[in-house]
PDB file of C-alpha atoms in Angstrom:
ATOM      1  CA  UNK A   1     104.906 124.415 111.403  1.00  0.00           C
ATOM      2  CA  UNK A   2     102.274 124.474 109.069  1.00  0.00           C
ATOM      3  CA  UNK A   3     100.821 120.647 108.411  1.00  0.00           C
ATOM      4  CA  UNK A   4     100.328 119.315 104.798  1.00  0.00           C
ATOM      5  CA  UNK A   5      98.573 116.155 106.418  1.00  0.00           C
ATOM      6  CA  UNK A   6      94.597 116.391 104.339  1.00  0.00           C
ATOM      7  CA  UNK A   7      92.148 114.071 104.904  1.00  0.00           C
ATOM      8  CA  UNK A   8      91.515 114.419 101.096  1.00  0.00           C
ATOM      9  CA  UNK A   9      95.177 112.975 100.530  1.00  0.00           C
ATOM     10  CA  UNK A  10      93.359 109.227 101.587  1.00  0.00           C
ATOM     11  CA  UNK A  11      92.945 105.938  99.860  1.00  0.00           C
ATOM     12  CA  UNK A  12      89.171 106.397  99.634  1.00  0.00           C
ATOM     13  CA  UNK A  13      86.531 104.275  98.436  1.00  0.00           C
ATOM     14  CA  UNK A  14      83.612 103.874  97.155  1.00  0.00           C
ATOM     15  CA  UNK A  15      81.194 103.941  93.727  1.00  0.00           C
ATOM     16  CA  UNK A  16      80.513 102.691  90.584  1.00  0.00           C
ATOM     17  CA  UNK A  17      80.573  99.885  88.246  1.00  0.00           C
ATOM     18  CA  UNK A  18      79.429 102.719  86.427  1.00  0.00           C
ATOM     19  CA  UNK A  19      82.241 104.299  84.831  1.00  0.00           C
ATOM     20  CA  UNK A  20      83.347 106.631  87.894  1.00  0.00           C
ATOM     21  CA  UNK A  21      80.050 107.889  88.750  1.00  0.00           C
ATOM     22  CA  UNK A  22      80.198 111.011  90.835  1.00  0.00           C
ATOM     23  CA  UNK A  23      83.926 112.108  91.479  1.00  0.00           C
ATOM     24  CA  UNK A  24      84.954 114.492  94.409  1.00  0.00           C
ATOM     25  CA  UNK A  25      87.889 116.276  94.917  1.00  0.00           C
ATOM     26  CA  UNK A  26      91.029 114.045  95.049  1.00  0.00           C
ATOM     27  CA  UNK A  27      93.712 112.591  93.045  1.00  0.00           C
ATOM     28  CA  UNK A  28      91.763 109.720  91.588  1.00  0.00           C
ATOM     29  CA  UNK A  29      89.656 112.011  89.355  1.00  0.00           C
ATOM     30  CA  UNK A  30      88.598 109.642  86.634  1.00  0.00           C
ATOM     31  CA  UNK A  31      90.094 106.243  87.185  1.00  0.00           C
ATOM     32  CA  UNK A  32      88.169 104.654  84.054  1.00  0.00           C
ATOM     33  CA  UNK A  33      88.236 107.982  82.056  1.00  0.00           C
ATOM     34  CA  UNK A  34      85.253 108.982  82.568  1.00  0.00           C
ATOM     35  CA  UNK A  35      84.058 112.688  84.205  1.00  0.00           C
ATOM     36  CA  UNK A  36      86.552 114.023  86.912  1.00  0.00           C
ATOM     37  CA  UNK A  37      85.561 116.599  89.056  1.00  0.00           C
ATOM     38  CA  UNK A  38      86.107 120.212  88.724  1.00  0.00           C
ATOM     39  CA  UNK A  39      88.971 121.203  90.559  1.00  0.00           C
ATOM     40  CA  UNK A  40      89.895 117.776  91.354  1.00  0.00           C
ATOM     41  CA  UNK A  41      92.786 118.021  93.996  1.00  0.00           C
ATOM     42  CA  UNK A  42      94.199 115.250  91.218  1.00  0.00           C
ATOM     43  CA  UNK A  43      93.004 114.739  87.680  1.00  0.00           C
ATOM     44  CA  UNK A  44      95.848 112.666  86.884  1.00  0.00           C
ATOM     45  CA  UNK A  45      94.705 109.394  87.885  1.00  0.00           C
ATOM     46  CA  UNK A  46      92.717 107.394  90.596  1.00  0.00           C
ATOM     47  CA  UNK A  47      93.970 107.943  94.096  1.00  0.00           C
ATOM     48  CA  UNK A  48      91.538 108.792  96.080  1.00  0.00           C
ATOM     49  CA  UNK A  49      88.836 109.058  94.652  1.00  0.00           C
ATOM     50  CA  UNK A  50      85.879 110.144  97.088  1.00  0.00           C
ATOM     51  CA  UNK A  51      83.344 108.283  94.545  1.00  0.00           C
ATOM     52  CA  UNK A  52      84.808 105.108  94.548  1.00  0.00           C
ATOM     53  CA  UNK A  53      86.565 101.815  94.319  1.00  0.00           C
ATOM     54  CA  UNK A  54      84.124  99.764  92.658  1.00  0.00           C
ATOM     55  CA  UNK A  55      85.753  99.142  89.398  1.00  0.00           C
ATOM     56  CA  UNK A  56      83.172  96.574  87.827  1.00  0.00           C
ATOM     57  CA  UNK A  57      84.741  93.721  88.268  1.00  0.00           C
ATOM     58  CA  UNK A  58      88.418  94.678  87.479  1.00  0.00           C
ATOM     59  CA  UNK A  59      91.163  95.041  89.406  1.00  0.00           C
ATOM     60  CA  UNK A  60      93.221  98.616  89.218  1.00  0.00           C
ATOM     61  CA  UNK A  61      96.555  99.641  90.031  1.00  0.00           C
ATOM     62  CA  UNK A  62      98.142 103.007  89.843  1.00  0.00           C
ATOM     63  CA  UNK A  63     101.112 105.349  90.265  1.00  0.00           C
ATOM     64  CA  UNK A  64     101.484 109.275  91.156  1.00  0.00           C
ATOM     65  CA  UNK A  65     103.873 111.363  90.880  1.00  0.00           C
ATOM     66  CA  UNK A  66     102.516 115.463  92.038  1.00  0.00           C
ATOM     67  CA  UNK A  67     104.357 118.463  92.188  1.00  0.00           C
ATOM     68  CA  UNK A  68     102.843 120.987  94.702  1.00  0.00           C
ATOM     69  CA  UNK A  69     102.095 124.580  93.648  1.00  0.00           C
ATOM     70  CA  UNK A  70     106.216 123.943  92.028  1.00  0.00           C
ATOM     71  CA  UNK A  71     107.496 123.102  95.342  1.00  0.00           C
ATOM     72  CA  UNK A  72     110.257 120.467  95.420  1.00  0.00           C
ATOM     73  CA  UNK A  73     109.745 119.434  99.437  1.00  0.00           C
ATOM     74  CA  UNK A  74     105.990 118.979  98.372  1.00  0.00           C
ATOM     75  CA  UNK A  75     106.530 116.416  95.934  1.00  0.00           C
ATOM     76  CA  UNK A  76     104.266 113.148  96.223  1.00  0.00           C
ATOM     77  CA  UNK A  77     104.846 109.690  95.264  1.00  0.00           C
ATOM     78  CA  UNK A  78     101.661 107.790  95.411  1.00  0.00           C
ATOM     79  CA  UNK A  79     100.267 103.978  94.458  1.00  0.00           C
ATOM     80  CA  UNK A  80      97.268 102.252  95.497  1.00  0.00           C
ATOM     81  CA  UNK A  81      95.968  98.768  94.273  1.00  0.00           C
ATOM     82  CA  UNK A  82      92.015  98.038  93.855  1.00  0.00           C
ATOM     83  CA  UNK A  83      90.418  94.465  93.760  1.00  0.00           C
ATOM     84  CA  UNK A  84      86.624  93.806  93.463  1.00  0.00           C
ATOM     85  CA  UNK A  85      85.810  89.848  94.614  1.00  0.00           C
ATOM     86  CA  UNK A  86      82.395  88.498  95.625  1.00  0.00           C
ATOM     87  CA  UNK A  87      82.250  89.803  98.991  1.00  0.00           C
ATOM     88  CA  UNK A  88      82.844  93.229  97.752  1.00  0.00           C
ATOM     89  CA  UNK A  89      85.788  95.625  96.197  1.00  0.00           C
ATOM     90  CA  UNK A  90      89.272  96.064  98.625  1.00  0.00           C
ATOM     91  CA  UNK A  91      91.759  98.386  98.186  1.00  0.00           C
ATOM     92  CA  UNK A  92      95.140  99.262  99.398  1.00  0.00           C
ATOM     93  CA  UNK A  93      97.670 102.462  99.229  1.00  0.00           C
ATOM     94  CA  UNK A  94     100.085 104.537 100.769  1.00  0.00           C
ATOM     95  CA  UNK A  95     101.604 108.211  99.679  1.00  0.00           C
ATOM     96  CA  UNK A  96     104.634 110.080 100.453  1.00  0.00           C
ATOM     97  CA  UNK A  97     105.450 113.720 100.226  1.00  0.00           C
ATOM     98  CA  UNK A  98     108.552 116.345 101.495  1.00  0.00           C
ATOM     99  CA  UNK A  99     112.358 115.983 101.597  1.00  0.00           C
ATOM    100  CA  UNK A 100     113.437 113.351 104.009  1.00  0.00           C
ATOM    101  CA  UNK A 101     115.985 116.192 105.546  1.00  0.00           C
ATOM    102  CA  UNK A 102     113.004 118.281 105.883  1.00  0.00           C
ATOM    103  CA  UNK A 103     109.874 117.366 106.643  1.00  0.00           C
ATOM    104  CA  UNK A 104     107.469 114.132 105.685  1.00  0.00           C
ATOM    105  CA  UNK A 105     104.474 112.980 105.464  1.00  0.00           C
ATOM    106  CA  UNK A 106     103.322 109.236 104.925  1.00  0.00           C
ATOM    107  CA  UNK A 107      99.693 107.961 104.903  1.00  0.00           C
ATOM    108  CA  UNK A 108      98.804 104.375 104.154  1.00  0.00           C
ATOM    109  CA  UNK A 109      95.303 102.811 104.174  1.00  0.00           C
ATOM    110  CA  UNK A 110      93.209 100.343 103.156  1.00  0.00           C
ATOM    111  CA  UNK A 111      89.375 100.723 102.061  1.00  0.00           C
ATOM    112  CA  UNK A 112      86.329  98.401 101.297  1.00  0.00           C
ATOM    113  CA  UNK A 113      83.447  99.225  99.349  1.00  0.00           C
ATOM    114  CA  UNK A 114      80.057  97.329  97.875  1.00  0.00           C
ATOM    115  CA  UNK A 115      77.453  97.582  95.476  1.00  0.00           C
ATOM    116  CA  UNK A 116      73.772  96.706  97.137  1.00  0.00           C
ATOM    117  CA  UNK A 117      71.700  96.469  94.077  1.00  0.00           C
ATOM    118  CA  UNK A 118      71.752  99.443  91.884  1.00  0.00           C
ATOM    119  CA  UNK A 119      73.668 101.204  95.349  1.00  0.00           C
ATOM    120  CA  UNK A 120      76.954 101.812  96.743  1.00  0.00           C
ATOM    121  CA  UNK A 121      78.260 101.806  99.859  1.00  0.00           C
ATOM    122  CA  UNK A 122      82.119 102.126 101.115  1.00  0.00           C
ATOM    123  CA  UNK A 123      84.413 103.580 103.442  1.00  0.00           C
ATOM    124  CA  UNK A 124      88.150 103.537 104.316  1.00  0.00           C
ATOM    125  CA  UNK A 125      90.542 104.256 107.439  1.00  0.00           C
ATOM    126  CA  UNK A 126      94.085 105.822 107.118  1.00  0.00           C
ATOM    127  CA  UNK A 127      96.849 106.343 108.777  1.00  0.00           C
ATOM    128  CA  UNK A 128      98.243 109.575 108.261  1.00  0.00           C
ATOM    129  CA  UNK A 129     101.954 110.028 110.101  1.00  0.00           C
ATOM    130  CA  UNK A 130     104.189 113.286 109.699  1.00  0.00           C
ATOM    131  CA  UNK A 131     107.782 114.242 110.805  1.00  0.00           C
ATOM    132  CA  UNK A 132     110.324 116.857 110.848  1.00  0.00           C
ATOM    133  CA  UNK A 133     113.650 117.328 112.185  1.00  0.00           C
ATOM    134  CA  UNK A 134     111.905 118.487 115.764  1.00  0.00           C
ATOM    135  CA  UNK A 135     109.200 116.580 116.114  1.00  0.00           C
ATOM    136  CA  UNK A 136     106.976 113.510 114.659  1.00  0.00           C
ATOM    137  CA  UNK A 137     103.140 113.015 115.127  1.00  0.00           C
ATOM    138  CA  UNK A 138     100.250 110.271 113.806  1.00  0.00           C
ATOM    139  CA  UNK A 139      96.591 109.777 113.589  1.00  0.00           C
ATOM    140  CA  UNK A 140      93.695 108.307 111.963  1.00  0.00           C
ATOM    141  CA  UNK A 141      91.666 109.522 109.403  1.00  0.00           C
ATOM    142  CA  UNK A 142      88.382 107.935 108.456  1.00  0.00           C
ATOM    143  CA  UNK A 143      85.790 108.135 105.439  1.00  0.00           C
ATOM    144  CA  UNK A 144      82.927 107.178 104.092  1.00  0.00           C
ATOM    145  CA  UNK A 145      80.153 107.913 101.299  1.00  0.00           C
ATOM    146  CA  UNK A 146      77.750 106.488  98.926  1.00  0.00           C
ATOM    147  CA  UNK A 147      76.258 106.598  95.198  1.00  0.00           C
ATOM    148  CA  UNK A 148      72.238 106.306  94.180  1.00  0.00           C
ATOM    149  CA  UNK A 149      71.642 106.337  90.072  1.00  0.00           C
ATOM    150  CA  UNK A 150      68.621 108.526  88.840  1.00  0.00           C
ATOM    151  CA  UNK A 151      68.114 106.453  85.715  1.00  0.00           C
ATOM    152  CA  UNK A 152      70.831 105.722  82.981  1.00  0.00           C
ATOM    153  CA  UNK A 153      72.346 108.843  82.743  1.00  0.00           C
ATOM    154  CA  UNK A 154      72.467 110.782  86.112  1.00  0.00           C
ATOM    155  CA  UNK A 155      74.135 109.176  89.113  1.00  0.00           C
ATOM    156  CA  UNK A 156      74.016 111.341  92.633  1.00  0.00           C
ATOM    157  CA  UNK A 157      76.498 110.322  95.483  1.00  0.00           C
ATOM    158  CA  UNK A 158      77.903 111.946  98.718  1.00  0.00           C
ATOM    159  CA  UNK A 159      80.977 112.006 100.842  1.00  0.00           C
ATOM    160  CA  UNK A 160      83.100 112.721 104.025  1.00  0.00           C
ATOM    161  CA  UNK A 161      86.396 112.605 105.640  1.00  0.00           C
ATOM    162  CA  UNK A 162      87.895 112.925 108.804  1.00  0.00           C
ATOM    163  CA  UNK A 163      84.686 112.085 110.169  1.00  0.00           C
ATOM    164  CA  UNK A 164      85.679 111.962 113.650  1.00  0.00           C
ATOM    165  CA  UNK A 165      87.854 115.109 113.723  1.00  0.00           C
ATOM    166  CA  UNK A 166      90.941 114.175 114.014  1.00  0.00           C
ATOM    167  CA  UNK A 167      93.799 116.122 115.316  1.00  0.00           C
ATOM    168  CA  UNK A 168      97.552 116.072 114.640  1.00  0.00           C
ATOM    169  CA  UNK A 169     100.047 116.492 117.369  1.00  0.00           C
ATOM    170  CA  UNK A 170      97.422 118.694 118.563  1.00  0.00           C
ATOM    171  CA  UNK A 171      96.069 120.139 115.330  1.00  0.00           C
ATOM    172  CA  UNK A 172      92.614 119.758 114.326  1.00  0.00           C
ATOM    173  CA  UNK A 173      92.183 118.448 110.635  1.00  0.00           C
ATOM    174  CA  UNK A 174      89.900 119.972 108.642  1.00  0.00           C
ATOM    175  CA  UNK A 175      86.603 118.053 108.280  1.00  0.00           C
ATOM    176  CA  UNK A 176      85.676 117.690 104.372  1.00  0.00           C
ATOM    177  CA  UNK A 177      82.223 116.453 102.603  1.00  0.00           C
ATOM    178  CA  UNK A 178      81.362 117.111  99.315  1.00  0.00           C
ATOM    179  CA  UNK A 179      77.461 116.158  97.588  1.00  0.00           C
ATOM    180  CA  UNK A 180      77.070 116.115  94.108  1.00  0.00           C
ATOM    181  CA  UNK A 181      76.315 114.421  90.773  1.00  0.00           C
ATOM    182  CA  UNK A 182      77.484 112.914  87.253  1.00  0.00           C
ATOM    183  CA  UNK A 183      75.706 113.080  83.876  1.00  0.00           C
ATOM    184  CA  UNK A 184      76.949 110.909  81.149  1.00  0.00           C
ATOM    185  CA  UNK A 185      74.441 111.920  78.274  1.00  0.00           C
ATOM    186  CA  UNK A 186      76.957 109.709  75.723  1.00  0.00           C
ATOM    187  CA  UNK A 187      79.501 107.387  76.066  1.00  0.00           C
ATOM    188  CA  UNK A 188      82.507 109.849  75.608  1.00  0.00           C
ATOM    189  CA  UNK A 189      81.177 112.717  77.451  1.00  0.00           C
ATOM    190  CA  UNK A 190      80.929 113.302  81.246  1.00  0.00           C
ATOM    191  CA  UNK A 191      79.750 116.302  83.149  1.00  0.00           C
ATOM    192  CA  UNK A 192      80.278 116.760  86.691  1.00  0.00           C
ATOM    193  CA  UNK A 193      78.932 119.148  89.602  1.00  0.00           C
ATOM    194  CA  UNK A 194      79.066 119.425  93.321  1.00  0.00           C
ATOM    195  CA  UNK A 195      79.258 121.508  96.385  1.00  0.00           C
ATOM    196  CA  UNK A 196      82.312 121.417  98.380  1.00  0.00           C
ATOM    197  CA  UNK A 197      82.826 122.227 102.200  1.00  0.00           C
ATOM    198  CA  UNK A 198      85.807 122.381 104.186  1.00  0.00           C
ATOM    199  CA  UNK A 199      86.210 123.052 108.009  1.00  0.00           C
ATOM    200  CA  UNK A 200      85.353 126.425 108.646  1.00  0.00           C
ATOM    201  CA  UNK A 201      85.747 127.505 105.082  1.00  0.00           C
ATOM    202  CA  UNK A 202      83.166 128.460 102.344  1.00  0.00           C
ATOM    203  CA  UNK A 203      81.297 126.289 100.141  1.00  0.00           C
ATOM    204  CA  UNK A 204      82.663 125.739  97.276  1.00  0.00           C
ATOM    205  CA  UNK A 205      80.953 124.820  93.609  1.00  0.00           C
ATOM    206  CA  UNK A 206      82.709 122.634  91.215  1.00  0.00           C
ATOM    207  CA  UNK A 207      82.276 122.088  88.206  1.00  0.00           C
ATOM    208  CA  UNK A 208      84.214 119.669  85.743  1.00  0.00           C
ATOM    209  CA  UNK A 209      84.184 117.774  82.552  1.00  0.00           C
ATOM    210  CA  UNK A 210      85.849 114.719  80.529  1.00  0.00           C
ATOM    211  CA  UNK A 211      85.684 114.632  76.723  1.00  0.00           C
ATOM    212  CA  UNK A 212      86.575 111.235  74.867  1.00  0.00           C
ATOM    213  CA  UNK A 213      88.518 111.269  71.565  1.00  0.00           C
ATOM    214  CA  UNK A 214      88.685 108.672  69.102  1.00  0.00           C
ATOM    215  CA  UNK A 215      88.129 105.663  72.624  1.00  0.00           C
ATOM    216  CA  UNK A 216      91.838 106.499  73.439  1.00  0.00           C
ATOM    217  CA  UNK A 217      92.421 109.949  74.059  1.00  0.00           C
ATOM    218  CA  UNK A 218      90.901 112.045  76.368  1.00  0.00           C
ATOM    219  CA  UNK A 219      90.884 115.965  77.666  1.00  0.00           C
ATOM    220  CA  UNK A 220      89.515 116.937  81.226  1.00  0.00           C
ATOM    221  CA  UNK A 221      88.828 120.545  82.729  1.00  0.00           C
ATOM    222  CA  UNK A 222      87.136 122.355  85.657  1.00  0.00           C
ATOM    223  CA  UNK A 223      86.648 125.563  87.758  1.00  0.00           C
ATOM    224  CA  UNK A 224      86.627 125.583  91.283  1.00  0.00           C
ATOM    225  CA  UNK A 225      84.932 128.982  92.811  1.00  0.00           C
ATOM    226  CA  UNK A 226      86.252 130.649  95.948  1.00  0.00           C
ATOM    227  CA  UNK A 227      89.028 130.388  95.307  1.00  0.00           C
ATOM    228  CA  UNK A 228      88.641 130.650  91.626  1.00  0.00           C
ATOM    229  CA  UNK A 229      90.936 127.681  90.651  1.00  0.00           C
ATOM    230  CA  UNK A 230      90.936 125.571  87.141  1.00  0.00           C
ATOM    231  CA  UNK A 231      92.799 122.573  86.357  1.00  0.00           C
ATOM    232  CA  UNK A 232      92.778 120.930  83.195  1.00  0.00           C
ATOM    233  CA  UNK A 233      94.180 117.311  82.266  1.00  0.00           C
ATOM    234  CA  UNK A 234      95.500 115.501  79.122  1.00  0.00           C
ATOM    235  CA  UNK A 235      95.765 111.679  78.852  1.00  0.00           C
ATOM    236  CA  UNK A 236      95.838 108.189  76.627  1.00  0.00           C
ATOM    237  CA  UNK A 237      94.298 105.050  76.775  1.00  0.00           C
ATOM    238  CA  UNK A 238      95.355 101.695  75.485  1.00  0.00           C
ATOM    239  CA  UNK A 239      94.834  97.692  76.324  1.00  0.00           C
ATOM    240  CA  UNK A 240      94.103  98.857  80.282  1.00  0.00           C
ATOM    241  CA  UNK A 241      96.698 101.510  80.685  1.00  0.00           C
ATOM    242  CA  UNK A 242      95.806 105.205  81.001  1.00  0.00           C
ATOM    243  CA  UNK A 243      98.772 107.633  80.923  1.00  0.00           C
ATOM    244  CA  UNK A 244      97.419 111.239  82.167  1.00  0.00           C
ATOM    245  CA  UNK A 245      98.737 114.616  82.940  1.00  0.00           C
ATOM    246  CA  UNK A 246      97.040 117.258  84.733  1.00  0.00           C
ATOM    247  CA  UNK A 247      97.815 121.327  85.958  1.00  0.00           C
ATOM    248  CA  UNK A 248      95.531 122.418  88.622  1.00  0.00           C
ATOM    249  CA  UNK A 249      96.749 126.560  88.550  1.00  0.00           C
ATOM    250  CA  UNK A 250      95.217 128.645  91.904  1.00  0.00           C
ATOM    251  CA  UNK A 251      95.411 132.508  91.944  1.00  0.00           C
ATOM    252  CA  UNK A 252      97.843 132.477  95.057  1.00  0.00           C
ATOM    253  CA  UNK A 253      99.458 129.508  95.246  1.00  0.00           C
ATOM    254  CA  UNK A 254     100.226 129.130  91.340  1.00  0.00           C
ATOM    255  CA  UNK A 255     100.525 126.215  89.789  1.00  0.00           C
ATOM    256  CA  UNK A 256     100.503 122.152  90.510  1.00  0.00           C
ATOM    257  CA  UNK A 257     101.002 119.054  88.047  1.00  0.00           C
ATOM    258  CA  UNK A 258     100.671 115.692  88.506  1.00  0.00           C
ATOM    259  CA  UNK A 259     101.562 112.636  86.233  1.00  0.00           C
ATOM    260  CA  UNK A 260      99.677 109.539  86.668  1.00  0.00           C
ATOM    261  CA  UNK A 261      99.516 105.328  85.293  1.00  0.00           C
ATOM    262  CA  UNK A 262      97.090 103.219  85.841  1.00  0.00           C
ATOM    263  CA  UNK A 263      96.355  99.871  84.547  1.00  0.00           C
ATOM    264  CA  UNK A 264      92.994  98.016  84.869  1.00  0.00           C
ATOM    265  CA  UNK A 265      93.502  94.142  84.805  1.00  0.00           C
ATOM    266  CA  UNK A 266      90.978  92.012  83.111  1.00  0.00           C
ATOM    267  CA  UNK A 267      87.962  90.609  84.429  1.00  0.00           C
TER     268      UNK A 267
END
């Protein structure tokens, strides 16, 4: 049986008090509105976000609902909660996906990340469990990655997951990393590149883009290259919630959506 379990689904961790800083490839693509990354595996909202937790100095909460590729026994329910406090920013989450008659797939986690100086440092450890009518199988997934600004405007930052190759009743999961960067030239614009690698598979370059309209709406695209993937993402803004749609659309699989709140508390 083919396994859904991705160390990319994960309730990651780390960056930026600095408006999302350099995004990844997950479902937390953006949690401020600001840049999300190409062919985000999300766009909707701020799941797992590969850049970060940091959320300077606000706490975040967040729902997600994903349809995969159309698929009703791929749906996924998601929420994850984020709080910064002096000794650094925790967070907590768990996701579901598949038809309990079927076949599941739960992961919870929890994640810590911290700013040192103009830095940022995190990581997070899940537990990813899966089961089907014939069988049922867990492990642990970790993560990690960081965030270095090159002056106002350009932030770099680095991940990876599954670091120590974890396997799955047996099954290796794929290793994933990703290195890349964020340019914010303005205060409604965000641009966003990076090279992707997964196990055995290609690189992959990203590239993605948030545009801010009138401080409350917002419109986010990006190409993904081998395989030639775009997604593109629609959402609102007001008093700390963010409402946002996304459809990721993939030449074989066709297409995805996802539907995503989130509401950042005050400081």
């Amino acid at each position: 049986m083919k396994l859904y379990v991705s160390g990319t689904i994960t309730l990651l961790f780390l960056i930026s008090g600095i408006r999302g800083a350099f995004d990844g490839a997950t479902d937390w693509s953006a949690s401020r509105g600001r840049a999300t990354s190409a062919i985000s595996e999300g766009a909707a909202s701020f799941w797992a976000n590969p850049s970060g937790i940091l959320s300077g100095g606000k706490w975040n909460s967040v729902a997600i609902l994903k349809r995969e590729w159309g698929l009703a026994e791929l749906a996924t329910g998601k929420t994850a909660v984020v709080l910064p406090t002096k000794w650094g920013t925790f967070a907590a989450g768990g996701s579901f996906t598949g038809d309990p008659a079927l076949f599941t797939e739960t992961i919870i986690g929890v994640a810590y990340a911290r700013e040192l100086g103009r830095f940022g440092i995190g990581g997070r450890i899940n537990l990813a469990m899966a089961k089907s009518e014939e069988w049922s199988a867990s492990t642990v997934i970790i993560g990690f990655g960081g965030f270095v600004p090159a002056g106002n405007i350009l932030t770099f930052g680095a991940w990876a997951d599954n670091i120590t190759a974890s396997k799955l009743d047996g099954n290796e999961l794929p290793v994933k990393a990703a290195v890349g960067a964020l340019l914010e030239p303005t205060d409604w614009v965000g641009l966003t590149a990076d090279v992707y690698l997964e196990g055995d598979y290609p690189a992959t370059l990203r590239f993605g883009q948030e545009i801010s309209l009138a401080r409350i709406f917002f419109i986010r695209s990006g190409v993904n290259f081998r395989p030639n993937c775009f997604h593109l993402g629609l959402g609102t803004r007001y008093r700390g919630f963010e409402l946002s749609w996304a459809y990721i659309g993939h030449p074989e699989l066709g297409g995805s959506t996802l539907l995503g709140l989130t509401y950042e508390g005050i400081e």
